[in-house]
Short mmCIF file of N, CA and C and ligand atoms in Angstrom, two decimals:
data_model
loop_
_atom_site.label_atom_id
_atom_site.label_comp_id
_atom_site.label_asym_id
_atom_site.label_seq_id
_atom_site.Cartn_x
_atom_site.Cartn_y
_atom_site.Cartn_z
N UNK A 1 0.83 -1.21 0.00
CA UNK A 1 0.00 0.00 0.00
C UNK A 1 0.87 1.27 0.00
N UNK A 2 1.90 1.22 0.89
CA UNK A 2 2.82 2.36 0.96
C UNK A 2 3.41 2.67 -0.41
N UNK A 3 3.77 1.61 -1.14
CA UNK A 3 4.40 1.80 -2.45
C UNK A 3 3.43 2.46 -3.43
N UNK A 4 2.15 2.03 -3.34
CA UNK A 4 1.16 2.60 -4.25
C UNK A 4 1.00 4.09 -3.96
N UNK A 5 0.94 4.42 -2.66
CA UNK A 5 0.79 5.83 -2.28
C UNK A 5 2.00 6.61 -2.78
N UNK A 6 3.21 6.05 -2.56
CA UNK A 6 4.43 6.72 -3.01
C UNK A 6 4.41 6.92 -4.51
N UNK A 7 4.02 5.87 -5.23
CA UNK A 7 3.99 5.95 -6.69
C UNK A 7 3.03 7.05 -7.13
N UNK A 8 1.91 7.18 -6.42
CA UNK A 8 0.94 8.21 -6.80
C UNK A 8 1.49 9.60 -6.50
N UNK A 9 2.19 9.73 -5.34
CA UNK A 9 2.76 11.03 -4.99
C UNK A 9 3.76 11.47 -6.05
N UNK A 10 4.52 10.49 -6.56
CA UNK A 10 5.58 10.82 -7.51
C UNK A 10 5.06 10.79 -8.93
N UNK A 11 3.74 10.61 -9.07
CA UNK A 11 3.15 10.52 -10.41
C UNK A 11 3.72 11.62 -11.27
N UNK A 12 4.37 11.23 -12.27
CA UNK A 12 5.06 12.06 -13.23
C UNK A 12 4.71 13.54 -13.24
N UNK A 13 5.54 14.24 -13.96
CA UNK A 13 5.39 15.68 -14.01
C UNK A 13 4.12 16.11 -14.72
N UNK A 14 3.45 15.17 -15.36
CA UNK A 14 2.20 15.52 -16.05
C UNK A 14 1.13 15.94 -15.04
N UNK A 15 1.36 15.64 -13.74
CA UNK A 15 0.41 16.07 -12.72
C UNK A 15 0.55 17.57 -12.42
N UNK A 16 1.60 18.20 -12.91
CA UNK A 16 1.79 19.63 -12.66
C UNK A 16 0.77 20.44 -13.47
N UNK A 17 0.30 21.52 -12.89
CA UNK A 17 -0.63 22.36 -13.63
C UNK A 17 0.15 23.33 -14.53
N UNK A 18 -0.54 23.87 -15.52
CA UNK A 18 0.10 24.84 -16.42
C UNK A 18 0.59 26.06 -15.62
N UNK A 19 -0.16 26.44 -14.59
CA UNK A 19 0.24 27.57 -13.74
C UNK A 19 1.53 27.27 -12.99
N UNK A 20 1.60 26.06 -12.44
CA UNK A 20 2.82 25.69 -11.69
C UNK A 20 4.02 25.71 -12.63
N UNK A 21 3.84 25.19 -13.83
CA UNK A 21 4.95 25.14 -14.79
C UNK A 21 5.40 26.55 -15.17
N UNK A 22 4.46 27.43 -15.46
CA UNK A 22 4.90 28.77 -15.87
C UNK A 22 5.50 29.53 -14.69
N UNK A 23 5.02 29.28 -13.48
CA UNK A 23 5.61 29.92 -12.30
C UNK A 23 7.07 29.50 -12.14
N UNK A 24 7.31 28.19 -12.25
CA UNK A 24 8.67 27.67 -12.09
C UNK A 24 9.57 28.18 -13.21
N UNK A 25 9.06 28.17 -14.44
CA UNK A 25 9.89 28.60 -15.56
C UNK A 25 10.26 30.07 -15.43
N UNK A 26 9.31 30.91 -15.01
CA UNK A 26 9.70 32.32 -14.92
C UNK A 26 10.57 32.58 -13.70
N UNK A 27 10.35 31.82 -12.63
CA UNK A 27 11.22 31.98 -11.46
C UNK A 27 12.65 31.56 -11.79
N UNK A 28 12.81 30.48 -12.54
CA UNK A 28 14.15 30.00 -12.89
C UNK A 28 14.84 30.92 -13.90
N UNK A 29 14.05 31.56 -14.75
CA UNK A 29 14.64 32.43 -15.78
C UNK A 29 15.52 33.52 -15.16
N UNK A 30 15.16 33.95 -13.95
CA UNK A 30 15.92 35.02 -13.30
C UNK A 30 17.30 34.61 -12.82
N UNK A 31 17.55 33.32 -12.65
CA UNK A 31 18.83 32.88 -12.08
C UNK A 31 19.63 31.93 -12.97
N UNK A 32 19.03 31.49 -14.05
CA UNK A 32 19.72 30.41 -14.80
C UNK A 32 21.06 30.84 -15.38
N UNK A 33 21.27 32.16 -15.50
CA UNK A 33 22.58 32.65 -15.97
C UNK A 33 23.67 32.52 -14.91
N UNK A 34 23.26 32.31 -13.66
CA UNK A 34 24.26 32.22 -12.58
C UNK A 34 24.61 30.76 -12.29
N UNK A 35 25.07 30.06 -13.31
CA UNK A 35 25.35 28.63 -13.11
C UNK A 35 26.47 28.42 -12.10
N UNK A 36 27.45 29.34 -12.09
CA UNK A 36 28.56 29.20 -11.14
C UNK A 36 28.03 29.33 -9.71
N UNK A 37 27.17 30.30 -9.47
CA UNK A 37 26.61 30.51 -8.13
C UNK A 37 25.78 29.31 -7.68
N UNK A 38 25.06 28.70 -8.61
CA UNK A 38 24.22 27.54 -8.25
C UNK A 38 25.12 26.33 -7.92
N UNK A 39 26.12 26.06 -8.77
CA UNK A 39 26.98 24.91 -8.48
C UNK A 39 27.79 25.15 -7.20
N UNK A 40 28.20 26.40 -7.00
CA UNK A 40 28.92 26.74 -5.75
C UNK A 40 28.04 26.41 -4.54
N UNK A 41 26.76 26.78 -4.59
CA UNK A 41 25.84 26.51 -3.46
C UNK A 41 25.71 25.01 -3.21
N UNK A 42 25.68 24.23 -4.29
CA UNK A 42 25.54 22.77 -4.16
C UNK A 42 26.81 22.17 -3.54
N UNK A 43 27.98 22.56 -4.04
CA UNK A 43 29.23 22.00 -3.52
C UNK A 43 29.45 22.43 -2.06
N UNK A 44 29.05 23.67 -1.76
CA UNK A 44 29.22 24.20 -0.39
C UNK A 44 28.35 23.39 0.58
N UNK A 45 27.15 23.02 0.12
CA UNK A 45 26.21 22.30 1.01
C UNK A 45 26.65 20.85 1.22
N UNK A 46 27.29 20.24 0.23
CA UNK A 46 27.67 18.82 0.35
C UNK A 46 28.97 18.60 -0.40
N UNK A 47 30.07 18.60 0.33
CA UNK A 47 31.38 18.47 -0.33
C UNK A 47 31.56 17.08 -0.93
N UNK A 48 30.71 16.11 -0.54
CA UNK A 48 30.85 14.78 -1.15
C UNK A 48 30.42 14.81 -2.62
N UNK A 49 29.58 15.79 -2.98
CA UNK A 49 29.20 15.93 -4.41
C UNK A 49 30.42 16.47 -5.16
N UNK A 50 31.06 17.51 -4.61
CA UNK A 50 32.28 18.06 -5.23
C UNK A 50 33.34 16.97 -5.40
N UNK A 51 33.46 16.11 -4.40
CA UNK A 51 34.50 15.07 -4.43
C UNK A 51 34.26 14.01 -5.51
N UNK A 52 33.04 13.93 -6.04
CA UNK A 52 32.76 13.00 -7.15
C UNK A 52 33.38 13.50 -8.46
N UNK A 53 33.69 14.79 -8.51
CA UNK A 53 34.27 15.38 -9.72
C UNK A 53 35.79 15.31 -9.58
N UNK A 54 36.42 14.43 -10.36
CA UNK A 54 37.85 14.17 -10.12
C UNK A 54 38.69 15.45 -10.17
N UNK A 55 38.32 16.38 -11.05
CA UNK A 55 39.16 17.58 -11.17
C UNK A 55 38.97 18.56 -10.02
N UNK A 56 37.91 18.37 -9.21
CA UNK A 56 37.66 19.30 -8.09
C UNK A 56 37.81 18.62 -6.72
N UNK A 57 37.94 17.30 -6.71
CA UNK A 57 37.96 16.55 -5.45
C UNK A 57 39.03 17.08 -4.50
N UNK A 58 38.61 17.35 -3.27
CA UNK A 58 39.55 17.74 -2.22
C UNK A 58 40.10 19.16 -2.35
N UNK A 59 39.67 19.90 -3.39
CA UNK A 59 40.23 21.25 -3.57
C UNK A 59 39.41 22.28 -2.79
N UNK A 60 40.06 23.41 -2.51
CA UNK A 60 39.38 24.49 -1.79
C UNK A 60 38.33 25.14 -2.71
N UNK A 61 37.08 25.03 -2.29
CA UNK A 61 35.98 25.53 -3.12
C UNK A 61 36.14 27.02 -3.45
N UNK A 62 36.61 27.79 -2.46
CA UNK A 62 36.75 29.23 -2.69
C UNK A 62 37.77 29.52 -3.80
N UNK A 63 38.79 28.68 -3.91
CA UNK A 63 39.77 28.97 -4.95
C UNK A 63 39.42 28.39 -6.31
N UNK A 64 38.58 27.36 -6.35
CA UNK A 64 38.24 26.82 -7.70
C UNK A 64 37.03 27.53 -8.33
N UNK A 65 36.21 28.18 -7.50
CA UNK A 65 34.93 28.67 -8.04
C UNK A 65 35.10 29.74 -9.13
N UNK A 66 36.25 30.41 -9.15
CA UNK A 66 36.47 31.45 -10.17
C UNK A 66 37.14 30.91 -11.42
N UNK A 67 37.42 29.62 -11.47
CA UNK A 67 38.18 29.09 -12.61
C UNK A 67 37.29 28.83 -13.83
N UNK A 68 37.95 28.81 -14.99
CA UNK A 68 37.21 28.55 -16.24
C UNK A 68 36.65 27.12 -16.22
N UNK A 69 37.40 26.21 -15.62
CA UNK A 69 36.96 24.81 -15.56
C UNK A 69 35.68 24.67 -14.73
N UNK A 70 35.62 25.43 -13.64
CA UNK A 70 34.44 25.39 -12.78
C UNK A 70 33.23 25.92 -13.57
N UNK A 71 33.46 27.01 -14.31
CA UNK A 71 32.37 27.60 -15.11
C UNK A 71 31.88 26.62 -16.18
N UNK A 72 32.82 25.91 -16.80
CA UNK A 72 32.45 24.94 -17.83
C UNK A 72 31.53 23.86 -17.26
N UNK A 73 31.91 23.32 -16.09
CA UNK A 73 31.09 22.28 -15.47
C UNK A 73 29.75 22.83 -14.99
N UNK A 74 29.80 24.03 -14.42
CA UNK A 74 28.57 24.65 -13.93
C UNK A 74 27.60 24.84 -15.10
N UNK A 75 28.12 25.26 -16.25
CA UNK A 75 27.25 25.48 -17.41
C UNK A 75 26.63 24.18 -17.89
N UNK A 76 27.40 23.08 -17.82
CA UNK A 76 26.85 21.78 -18.24
C UNK A 76 25.72 21.36 -17.30
N UNK A 77 25.99 21.43 -16.01
CA UNK A 77 25.03 20.91 -15.03
C UNK A 77 23.77 21.79 -14.96
N UNK A 78 24.00 23.09 -14.83
CA UNK A 78 22.83 23.97 -14.74
C UNK A 78 22.14 24.07 -16.11
N UNK A 79 22.90 23.91 -17.18
CA UNK A 79 22.30 23.89 -18.52
C UNK A 79 21.34 22.72 -18.67
N UNK A 80 21.72 21.58 -18.14
CA UNK A 80 20.83 20.41 -18.23
C UNK A 80 19.62 20.58 -17.31
N UNK A 81 19.87 21.14 -16.13
CA UNK A 81 18.76 21.41 -15.21
C UNK A 81 17.77 22.36 -15.89
N UNK A 82 18.32 23.32 -16.58
CA UNK A 82 17.51 24.30 -17.30
C UNK A 82 16.69 23.65 -18.42
N UNK A 83 17.29 22.68 -19.07
CA UNK A 83 16.56 21.93 -20.12
C UNK A 83 15.36 21.21 -19.49
N UNK A 84 15.58 20.60 -18.33
CA UNK A 84 14.48 19.89 -17.65
C UNK A 84 13.34 20.87 -17.36
N UNK A 85 13.71 22.03 -16.83
CA UNK A 85 12.67 23.02 -16.49
C UNK A 85 11.92 23.46 -17.75
N UNK A 86 12.66 23.65 -18.85
CA UNK A 86 11.94 24.11 -20.05
C UNK A 86 11.17 23.00 -20.73
N UNK A 87 11.53 21.74 -20.48
CA UNK A 87 10.79 20.61 -21.07
C UNK A 87 9.52 20.24 -20.30
N UNK A 88 9.34 20.81 -19.11
CA UNK A 88 8.15 20.44 -18.31
C UNK A 88 6.88 20.57 -19.12
N UNK A 89 5.95 19.62 -19.01
CA UNK A 89 5.93 18.49 -18.09
C UNK A 89 6.52 17.21 -18.70
N UNK A 90 7.09 17.32 -19.90
CA UNK A 90 7.53 16.09 -20.60
C UNK A 90 9.00 15.81 -20.32
N UNK A 91 9.29 15.34 -19.12
CA UNK A 91 10.69 15.20 -18.71
C UNK A 91 11.16 13.75 -18.59
N UNK A 92 10.33 12.83 -19.06
CA UNK A 92 10.70 11.40 -18.96
C UNK A 92 12.04 11.13 -19.66
N UNK A 93 12.22 11.71 -20.85
CA UNK A 93 13.46 11.49 -21.60
C UNK A 93 14.66 12.08 -20.85
N UNK A 94 14.48 13.27 -20.28
CA UNK A 94 15.57 13.90 -19.51
C UNK A 94 15.90 13.05 -18.28
N UNK A 95 14.87 12.53 -17.63
CA UNK A 95 15.08 11.68 -16.45
C UNK A 95 15.89 10.45 -16.85
N UNK A 96 15.54 9.84 -17.98
CA UNK A 96 16.27 8.65 -18.43
C UNK A 96 17.73 8.98 -18.74
N UNK A 97 17.95 10.13 -19.39
CA UNK A 97 19.32 10.55 -19.69
C UNK A 97 20.11 10.74 -18.40
N UNK A 98 19.47 11.41 -17.44
CA UNK A 98 20.14 11.68 -16.16
C UNK A 98 20.49 10.37 -15.43
N UNK A 99 19.52 9.47 -15.37
CA UNK A 99 19.75 8.20 -14.65
C UNK A 99 20.84 7.39 -15.35
N UNK A 100 20.79 7.36 -16.69
CA UNK A 100 21.79 6.58 -17.43
C UNK A 100 23.20 7.09 -17.17
N UNK A 101 23.37 8.42 -17.01
CA UNK A 101 24.72 8.94 -16.80
C UNK A 101 25.11 8.97 -15.32
N UNK A 102 24.15 9.09 -14.42
CA UNK A 102 24.50 9.27 -13.01
C UNK A 102 24.41 8.02 -12.14
N UNK A 103 23.64 7.03 -12.58
CA UNK A 103 23.61 5.78 -11.80
C UNK A 103 25.01 5.14 -11.77
N UNK A 104 25.67 5.03 -12.95
CA UNK A 104 27.02 4.44 -12.92
C UNK A 104 28.02 5.26 -12.11
N UNK A 105 27.74 6.55 -11.93
CA UNK A 105 28.66 7.39 -11.15
C UNK A 105 28.43 7.24 -9.65
N UNK A 106 27.39 6.52 -9.30
CA UNK A 106 27.13 6.28 -7.88
C UNK A 106 26.58 7.49 -7.15
N UNK A 107 25.89 8.39 -7.86
CA UNK A 107 25.25 9.52 -7.18
C UNK A 107 24.17 8.94 -6.25
N UNK A 108 24.20 9.32 -4.98
CA UNK A 108 23.28 8.72 -4.01
C UNK A 108 22.02 9.56 -3.83
N UNK A 109 21.00 8.92 -3.24
CA UNK A 109 19.77 9.67 -2.93
C UNK A 109 20.08 10.82 -1.97
N UNK A 110 20.96 10.57 -1.02
CA UNK A 110 21.30 11.63 -0.04
C UNK A 110 21.93 12.82 -0.77
N UNK A 111 22.83 12.53 -1.73
CA UNK A 111 23.45 13.64 -2.47
C UNK A 111 22.41 14.38 -3.31
N UNK A 112 21.50 13.63 -3.91
CA UNK A 112 20.46 14.29 -4.72
C UNK A 112 19.53 15.12 -3.83
N UNK A 113 19.21 14.62 -2.64
CA UNK A 113 18.39 15.41 -1.72
C UNK A 113 19.14 16.67 -1.27
N UNK A 114 20.47 16.54 -1.10
CA UNK A 114 21.25 17.72 -0.72
C UNK A 114 21.36 18.72 -1.88
N UNK A 115 21.45 18.19 -3.10
CA UNK A 115 21.42 19.07 -4.28
C UNK A 115 20.12 19.87 -4.25
N UNK A 116 19.01 19.15 -4.03
CA UNK A 116 17.70 19.81 -4.01
C UNK A 116 17.63 20.89 -2.92
N UNK A 117 18.05 20.56 -1.70
CA UNK A 117 17.88 21.57 -0.66
C UNK A 117 18.84 22.73 -0.85
N UNK A 118 20.04 22.47 -1.40
CA UNK A 118 20.97 23.58 -1.68
C UNK A 118 20.37 24.48 -2.76
N UNK A 119 19.75 23.87 -3.76
CA UNK A 119 19.13 24.66 -4.83
C UNK A 119 18.00 25.53 -4.27
N UNK A 120 17.17 24.94 -3.40
CA UNK A 120 16.05 25.70 -2.82
C UNK A 120 16.59 26.86 -1.97
N UNK A 121 17.64 26.59 -1.18
CA UNK A 121 18.23 27.68 -0.38
C UNK A 121 18.77 28.78 -1.28
N UNK A 122 19.41 28.36 -2.38
CA UNK A 122 19.92 29.35 -3.35
C UNK A 122 18.75 30.20 -3.87
N UNK A 123 17.66 29.54 -4.25
CA UNK A 123 16.50 30.27 -4.80
C UNK A 123 15.91 31.23 -3.76
N UNK A 124 15.87 30.78 -2.50
CA UNK A 124 15.34 31.65 -1.44
C UNK A 124 16.19 32.90 -1.28
N UNK A 125 17.51 32.73 -1.45
CA UNK A 125 18.42 33.86 -1.27
C UNK A 125 18.45 34.79 -2.49
N UNK A 126 18.11 34.28 -3.67
CA UNK A 126 18.31 35.08 -4.89
C UNK A 126 17.04 35.45 -5.63
N UNK A 127 15.88 34.94 -5.19
CA UNK A 127 14.64 35.28 -5.89
C UNK A 127 13.56 35.58 -4.86
N UNK A 128 12.46 36.09 -5.35
CA UNK A 128 11.31 36.33 -4.50
C UNK A 128 10.55 34.99 -4.48
N UNK A 129 10.96 34.13 -3.53
CA UNK A 129 10.62 32.71 -3.64
C UNK A 129 9.22 32.36 -3.13
N UNK A 130 8.70 33.15 -2.20
CA UNK A 130 7.47 32.74 -1.51
C UNK A 130 6.35 32.35 -2.48
N UNK A 131 6.14 33.15 -3.52
CA UNK A 131 5.04 32.88 -4.44
C UNK A 131 5.27 31.68 -5.34
N UNK A 132 6.53 31.22 -5.39
CA UNK A 132 6.87 30.11 -6.30
C UNK A 132 7.17 28.83 -5.52
N UNK A 133 7.18 28.91 -4.21
CA UNK A 133 7.65 27.77 -3.39
C UNK A 133 6.84 26.49 -3.62
N UNK A 134 5.50 26.62 -3.65
CA UNK A 134 4.67 25.42 -3.81
C UNK A 134 4.87 24.80 -5.19
N UNK A 135 4.98 25.66 -6.21
CA UNK A 135 5.17 25.15 -7.57
C UNK A 135 6.53 24.46 -7.70
N UNK A 136 7.56 25.05 -7.07
CA UNK A 136 8.88 24.41 -7.07
C UNK A 136 8.83 23.08 -6.33
N UNK A 137 8.11 23.05 -5.21
CA UNK A 137 8.01 21.81 -4.43
C UNK A 137 7.42 20.70 -5.28
N UNK A 138 6.34 21.01 -6.00
CA UNK A 138 5.69 20.00 -6.83
C UNK A 138 6.61 19.56 -7.98
N UNK A 139 7.33 20.53 -8.55
CA UNK A 139 8.23 20.22 -9.68
C UNK A 139 9.41 19.35 -9.23
N UNK A 140 10.00 19.74 -8.11
CA UNK A 140 11.16 18.97 -7.62
C UNK A 140 10.73 17.60 -7.12
N UNK A 141 9.54 17.52 -6.52
CA UNK A 141 9.00 16.19 -6.14
C UNK A 141 8.86 15.32 -7.39
N UNK A 142 8.35 15.91 -8.47
CA UNK A 142 8.14 15.14 -9.70
C UNK A 142 9.48 14.66 -10.26
N UNK A 143 10.43 15.59 -10.43
CA UNK A 143 11.72 15.20 -11.03
C UNK A 143 12.45 14.18 -10.16
N UNK A 144 12.67 14.51 -8.87
CA UNK A 144 13.45 13.59 -8.03
C UNK A 144 12.69 12.29 -7.78
N UNK A 145 11.35 12.36 -7.72
CA UNK A 145 10.57 11.14 -7.56
C UNK A 145 10.77 10.20 -8.75
N UNK A 146 10.75 10.77 -9.96
CA UNK A 146 10.96 9.94 -11.16
C UNK A 146 12.38 9.37 -11.17
N UNK A 147 13.35 10.20 -10.77
CA UNK A 147 14.75 9.73 -10.72
C UNK A 147 14.89 8.62 -9.69
N UNK A 148 14.36 8.83 -8.49
CA UNK A 148 14.53 7.84 -7.41
C UNK A 148 13.86 6.52 -7.76
N UNK A 149 12.80 6.58 -8.55
CA UNK A 149 12.13 5.34 -8.94
C UNK A 149 13.02 4.51 -9.88
N UNK A 150 14.03 5.16 -10.48
CA UNK A 150 14.87 4.47 -11.47
C UNK A 150 16.31 4.26 -11.01
N UNK A 151 16.68 4.79 -9.88
CA UNK A 151 18.08 4.57 -9.43
C UNK A 151 18.23 4.49 -7.93
C1 HEM B 201 23.82 15.44 -6.59
C2 HEM B 201 24.51 14.43 -7.06
C3 HEM B 201 25.33 14.48 -8.32
C4 HEM B 201 26.56 13.93 -8.49
C5 HEM B 201 27.35 13.16 -7.43
C6 HEM B 201 26.98 14.20 -9.85
C7 HEM B 201 28.18 13.80 -10.40
C8 HEM B 201 28.61 14.07 -11.67
C9 HEM B 201 29.92 13.71 -12.20
C10 HEM B 201 31.00 12.98 -11.43
C11 HEM B 201 29.97 14.16 -13.46
C12 HEM B 201 31.15 13.99 -14.46
C13 HEM B 201 32.01 15.23 -14.47
C14 HEM B 201 33.15 15.14 -15.44
O1 HEM B 201 32.92 15.24 -16.64
O2 HEM B 201 34.27 14.98 -14.98
C15 HEM B 201 28.69 14.79 -13.76
C16 HEM B 201 28.38 15.36 -14.96
C17 HEM B 201 27.18 15.95 -15.23
N1 HEM B 201 26.13 16.13 -14.35
FE1 HEM B 201 26.03 15.47 -12.45
N2 HEM B 201 26.00 14.91 -10.50
C18 HEM B 201 24.96 15.11 -9.60
C19 HEM B 201 23.77 15.78 -9.85
C20 HEM B 201 23.43 16.35 -11.05
C21 HEM B 201 22.19 17.03 -11.32
C22 HEM B 201 21.03 17.20 -10.30
C23 HEM B 201 22.22 17.41 -12.62
C24 HEM B 201 21.19 18.14 -13.44
C25 HEM B 201 19.90 17.99 -13.31
C26 HEM B 201 23.49 16.97 -13.19
C27 HEM B 201 23.90 17.14 -14.50
C28 HEM B 201 25.11 16.76 -15.02
C29 HEM B 201 25.52 17.01 -16.39
C30 HEM B 201 24.66 17.65 -17.48
C31 HEM B 201 26.81 16.51 -16.53
C32 HEM B 201 27.68 16.55 -17.80
C33 HEM B 201 27.25 15.51 -18.78
C34 HEM B 201 27.63 14.13 -18.31
O3 HEM B 201 28.83 13.85 -18.24
O4 HEM B 201 26.73 13.36 -17.95
N3 HEM B 201 24.20 16.32 -12.20
N4 HEM B 201 27.89 14.71 -12.64
#
């Protein structure tokens, strides 16, 4: 029974309303250019995520965050996150791509949950988040729920 309830809660992103999607898309539009700031917030919140990146493992975050290499990776990661947001509600293909590349890397549920909470904290600090919080909650539940069901 628990599994059925969980499956329903995570029922794909198609459960999102058009209003929720446009709220999330316009809220994200304001920050998506700051990929370095977003990746910095994620690494700062959980250094075990940084340590998965061989070129950044064990390095001082404050000294790498200004590097061209950091910007390149930030653009890839936030660029893909941005694709997911713009593809809503049809993100099944993006979820499959993400799982195919990240399951073999051993990304854990704990790291993904920390990515999520670091992202939300970043949004709270950089946007007028209150009006978008519920829509973000539903969107992140949908994405991470679909990912967790597959890895
Ligand atoms: C939170 C746990 C995560 C871990 C541990 C992780 C780990 C990694 C690692 C080790 C790489 C390879 C870097 C390299 O080329 O040297 C990578 C690449 C990448 N990650 Fe993640 N990642 C995580 C979450 C995410 C999230 C949430 C997204 C976006 C939604 C994302 C998007 C990408 C993209 C687009 C790439 C580059 C393409 C690829 O090589 O797959 N990652 N990640």
